[in-house]
XYZ file of C-alpha atoms in Angstrom:
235
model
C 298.786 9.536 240.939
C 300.628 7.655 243.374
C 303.983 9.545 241.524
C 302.684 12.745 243.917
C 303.381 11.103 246.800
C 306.573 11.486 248.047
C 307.465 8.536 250.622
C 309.720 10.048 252.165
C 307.154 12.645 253.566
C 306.683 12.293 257.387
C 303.403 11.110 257.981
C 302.390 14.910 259.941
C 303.000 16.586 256.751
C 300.898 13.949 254.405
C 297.850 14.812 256.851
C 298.246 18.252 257.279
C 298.288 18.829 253.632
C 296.031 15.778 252.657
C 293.241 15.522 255.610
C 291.705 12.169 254.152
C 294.869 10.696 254.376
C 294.035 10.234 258.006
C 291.350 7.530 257.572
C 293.947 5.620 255.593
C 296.682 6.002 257.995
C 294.073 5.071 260.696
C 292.890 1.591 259.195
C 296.243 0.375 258.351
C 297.396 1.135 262.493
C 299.975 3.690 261.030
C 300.797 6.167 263.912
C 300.573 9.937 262.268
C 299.858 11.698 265.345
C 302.517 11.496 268.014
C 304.360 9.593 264.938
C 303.883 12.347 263.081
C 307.815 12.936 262.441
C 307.875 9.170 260.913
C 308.409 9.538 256.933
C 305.883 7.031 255.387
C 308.904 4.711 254.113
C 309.496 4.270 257.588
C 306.574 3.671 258.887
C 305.089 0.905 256.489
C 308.149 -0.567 257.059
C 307.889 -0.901 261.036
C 304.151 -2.169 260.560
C 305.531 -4.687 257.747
C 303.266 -2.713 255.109
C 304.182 -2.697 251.699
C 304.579 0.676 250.804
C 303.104 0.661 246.883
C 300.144 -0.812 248.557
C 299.942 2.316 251.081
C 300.440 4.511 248.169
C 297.621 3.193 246.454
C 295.291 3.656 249.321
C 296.317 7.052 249.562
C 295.850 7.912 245.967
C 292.381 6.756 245.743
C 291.375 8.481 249.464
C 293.046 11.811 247.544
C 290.992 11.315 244.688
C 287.812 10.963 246.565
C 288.250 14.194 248.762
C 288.802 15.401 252.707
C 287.049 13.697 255.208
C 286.985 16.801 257.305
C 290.085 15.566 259.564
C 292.242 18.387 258.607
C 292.638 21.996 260.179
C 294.113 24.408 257.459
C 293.021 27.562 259.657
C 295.428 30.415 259.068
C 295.934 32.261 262.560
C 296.831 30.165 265.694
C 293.403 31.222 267.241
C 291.621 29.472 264.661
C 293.464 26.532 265.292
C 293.062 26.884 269.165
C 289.446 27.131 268.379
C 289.050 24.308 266.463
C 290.971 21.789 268.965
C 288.429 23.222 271.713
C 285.285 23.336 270.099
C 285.893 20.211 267.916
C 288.164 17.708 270.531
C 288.188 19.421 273.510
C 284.329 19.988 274.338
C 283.498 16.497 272.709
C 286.012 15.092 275.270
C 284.245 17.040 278.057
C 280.812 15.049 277.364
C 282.058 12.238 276.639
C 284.381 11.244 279.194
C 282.016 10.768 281.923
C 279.360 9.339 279.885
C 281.177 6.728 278.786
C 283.121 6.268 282.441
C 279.822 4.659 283.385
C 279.176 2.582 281.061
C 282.864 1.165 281.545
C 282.095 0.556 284.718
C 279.120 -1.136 284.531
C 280.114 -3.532 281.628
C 283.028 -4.436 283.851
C 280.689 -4.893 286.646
C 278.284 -7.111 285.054
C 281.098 -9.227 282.578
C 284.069 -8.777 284.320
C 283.870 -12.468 285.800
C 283.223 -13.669 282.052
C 286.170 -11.474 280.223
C 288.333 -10.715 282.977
C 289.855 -8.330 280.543
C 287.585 -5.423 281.133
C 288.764 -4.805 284.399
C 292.090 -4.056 283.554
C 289.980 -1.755 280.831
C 288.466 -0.296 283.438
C 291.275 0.396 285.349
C 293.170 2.004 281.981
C 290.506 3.957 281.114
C 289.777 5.675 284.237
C 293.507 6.622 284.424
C 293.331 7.831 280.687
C 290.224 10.306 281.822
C 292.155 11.667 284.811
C 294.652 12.723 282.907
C 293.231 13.451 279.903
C 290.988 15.922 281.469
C 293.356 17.656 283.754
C 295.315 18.185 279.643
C 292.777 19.683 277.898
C 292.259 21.994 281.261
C 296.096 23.107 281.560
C 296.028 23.725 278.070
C 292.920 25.874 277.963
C 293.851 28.023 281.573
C 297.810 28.381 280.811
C 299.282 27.032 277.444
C 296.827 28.362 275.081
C 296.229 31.550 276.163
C 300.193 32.402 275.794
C 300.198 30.662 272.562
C 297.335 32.948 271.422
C 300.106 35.923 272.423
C 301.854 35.271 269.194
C 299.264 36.266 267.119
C 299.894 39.620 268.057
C 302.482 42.225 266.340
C 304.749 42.421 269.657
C 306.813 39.077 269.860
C 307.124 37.729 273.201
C 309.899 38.201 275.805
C 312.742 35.258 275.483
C 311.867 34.095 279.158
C 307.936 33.446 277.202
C 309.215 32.550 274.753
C 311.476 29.647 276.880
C 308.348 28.658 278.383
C 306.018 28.483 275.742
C 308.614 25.532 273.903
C 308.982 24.096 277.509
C 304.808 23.515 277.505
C 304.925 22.429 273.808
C 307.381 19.714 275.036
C 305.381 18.723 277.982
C 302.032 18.258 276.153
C 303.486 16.571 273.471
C 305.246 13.990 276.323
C 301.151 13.532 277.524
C 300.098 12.835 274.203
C 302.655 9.900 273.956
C 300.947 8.569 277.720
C 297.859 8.737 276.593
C 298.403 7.309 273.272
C 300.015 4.436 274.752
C 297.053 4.088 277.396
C 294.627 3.648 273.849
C 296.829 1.092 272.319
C 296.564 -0.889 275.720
C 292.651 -0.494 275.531
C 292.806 -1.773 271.902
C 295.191 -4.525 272.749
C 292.815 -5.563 275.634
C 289.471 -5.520 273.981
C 291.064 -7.225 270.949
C 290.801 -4.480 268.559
C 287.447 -3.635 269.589
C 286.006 -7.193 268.705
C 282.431 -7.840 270.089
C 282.314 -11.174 271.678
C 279.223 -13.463 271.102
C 277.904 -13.057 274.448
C 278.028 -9.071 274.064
C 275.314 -7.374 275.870
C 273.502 -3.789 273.565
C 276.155 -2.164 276.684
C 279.273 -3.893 275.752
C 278.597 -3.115 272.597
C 277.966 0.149 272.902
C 281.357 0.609 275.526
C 283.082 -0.847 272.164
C 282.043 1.447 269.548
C 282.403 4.112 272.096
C 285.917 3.315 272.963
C 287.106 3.179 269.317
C 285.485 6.642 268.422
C 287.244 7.713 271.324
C 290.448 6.409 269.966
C 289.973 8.026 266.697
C 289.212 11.148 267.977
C 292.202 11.352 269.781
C 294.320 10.671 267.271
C 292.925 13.359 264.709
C 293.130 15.425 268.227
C 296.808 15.058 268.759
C 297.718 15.510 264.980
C 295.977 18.781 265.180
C 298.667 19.895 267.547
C 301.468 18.235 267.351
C 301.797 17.833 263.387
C 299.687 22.018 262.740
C 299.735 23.848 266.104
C 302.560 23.387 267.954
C 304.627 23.615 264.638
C 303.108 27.420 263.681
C 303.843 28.455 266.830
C 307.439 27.235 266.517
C 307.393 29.338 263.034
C 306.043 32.568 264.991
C 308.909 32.004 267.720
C 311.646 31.390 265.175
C 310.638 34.156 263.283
C-alpha cells in the first residue's frame, strides 16, 4: 500500500487528502502545518527519519481510517466555520483557563524547575498574540474571504489585500509555532517529573493538547483555506 504514497507529496497535500495522516506526522515531530510545502522526502530527511519507515506508518494509519483531523468542506464558509467553531472557540476557553494554572505551577515549582518560568513567560506571550489572531481574523480577514463565495469576484485592490492578510497570518502562524516548540523544548517534551504535583500534571497534558490543536489549526488554513481562496482569486 505504501506504492500509493507518493514521497514526493508535500506534507499539506498528504493531510488534506489523508486526515489520519496527521497523527502520524504528529508523533514522529514532522512539521505539516506551517511545513506544509515540505514534500515528505524532505522532511524525513531533515528529522533523520527513514522514509520506508514513515511510509509504513502512513499505510497502516490509511488503512485504519480518519481521525477526524481533516476539513474536506466544499465552500470557503464551511471551512471558515469549521476553524471557528472547532479551533477558534476551543482556543477562547481554553486560553485563560489554562493561563492560571501556568501561573500557579510556576508559582509553587518555579524554585524547583526553574524552567517553568521561562514557560510562563512563553506562554503568556503565545496567548496575547494568539488571541488578538483568531480576533483579526474573525472581524477583518474572514469576512472578505467569505466575499469569494459569491458570483461577483472581488475588485483587484481586494483582491491585493486579501493575499496581503493571507501572507500576514501565515507569518503569525510561524511565531506562534515557534513559541510551542520552545514550550516543548522547555518542559522536555512534556515529561512529568517525579515530584509532579495533580497541577503540573495537568499544565502538561494541557499544554500538549494545546500544541496539537494548533497544529491541526494551522493546517486547516494554511495547507485547505488559504489555498481555495488562492484558487477563487486566480480564477
Amino acid at each position: 500500500m505504501t506504492e500509493t504514497i507518493d514521497p514526493a507529496t508535500s506534507l499539506g497535500q498528504l493531510v488534506r487528502e489523508n486526515p489520519e495522516f496527521a497523527s502520524v506526522f504528529e508523533s514522529l515531530g514532522i512539521d505539516y502545518c506551517c511545513g506544509g510545502d515540505t514534500p515528505l522526502e524532505r522532511a524525513c530527511e531533515e528529522t533523520d527519519l527513514e522514509l520506508r519507515s514513515v511510509l509504513d506508518r502512513l499505510a497502516d494509519a490509511e488503512s485504519a481510517g480518519s481521525d477526524g483531523t481533516g476539513a474536506s468542506a466544499e465552500s470557503l464558509s464551511e471551512l471558515v466555520d469549521d476553524v471557528v467553531e472547532t479551533h477558534h472557540d476551543y482556543l477562547r476557553s481554553e486560553l485563560p483557563s489554562l493561563e492560571r494554572v501556568v501561573r500557579k505551577v510556576a508559582r509553587v515549582h518555579g524554585d524547583s524547575h526553574p524552567e517553568l518560568h521561562e514557560v510562563e513567560s512563553e506562554f503568556l506571550d503565545l496567548k496575547d498574540e494568539v488571541t488578538h489572531h483568531i480576533e483579526d481574523e474573525e472581524e477583518n480577514v474572514f469576512p472578505e474571504l467569505l466575499t469569494l463565495d459569491g458570483e461577483t469576484p472581488p475588485a483587484d485592490a481586494d483582491e491585493e489585500a486579501i493575499r496581503e492578510a493571507i501572507d500576514h497570518l501565515e507569518s503569525e502562524h510561524d511565531a506562534a509555532a515557534s513559541s510551542l516548540e520552545r514550550i516543548r523544548d522547555l518542559t522536555d517534551g512534556y515529561e512529568i517529573p517525579d515530584d509532579a504535583c495533580t497541577s503540573y500534571r495537568n499544565m502538561l497534558d494541557r499544554l500538549q493538547m494545546l500544541e496539537k490543536d494548533m497544529h491541526q489549526h494551522v493546517h486547516k488554513e494554511n495547507n485547505v483555506l488559504f489555498p481555495e481562496a488562492e484558487e477563487r482569486l486566480a480564477a
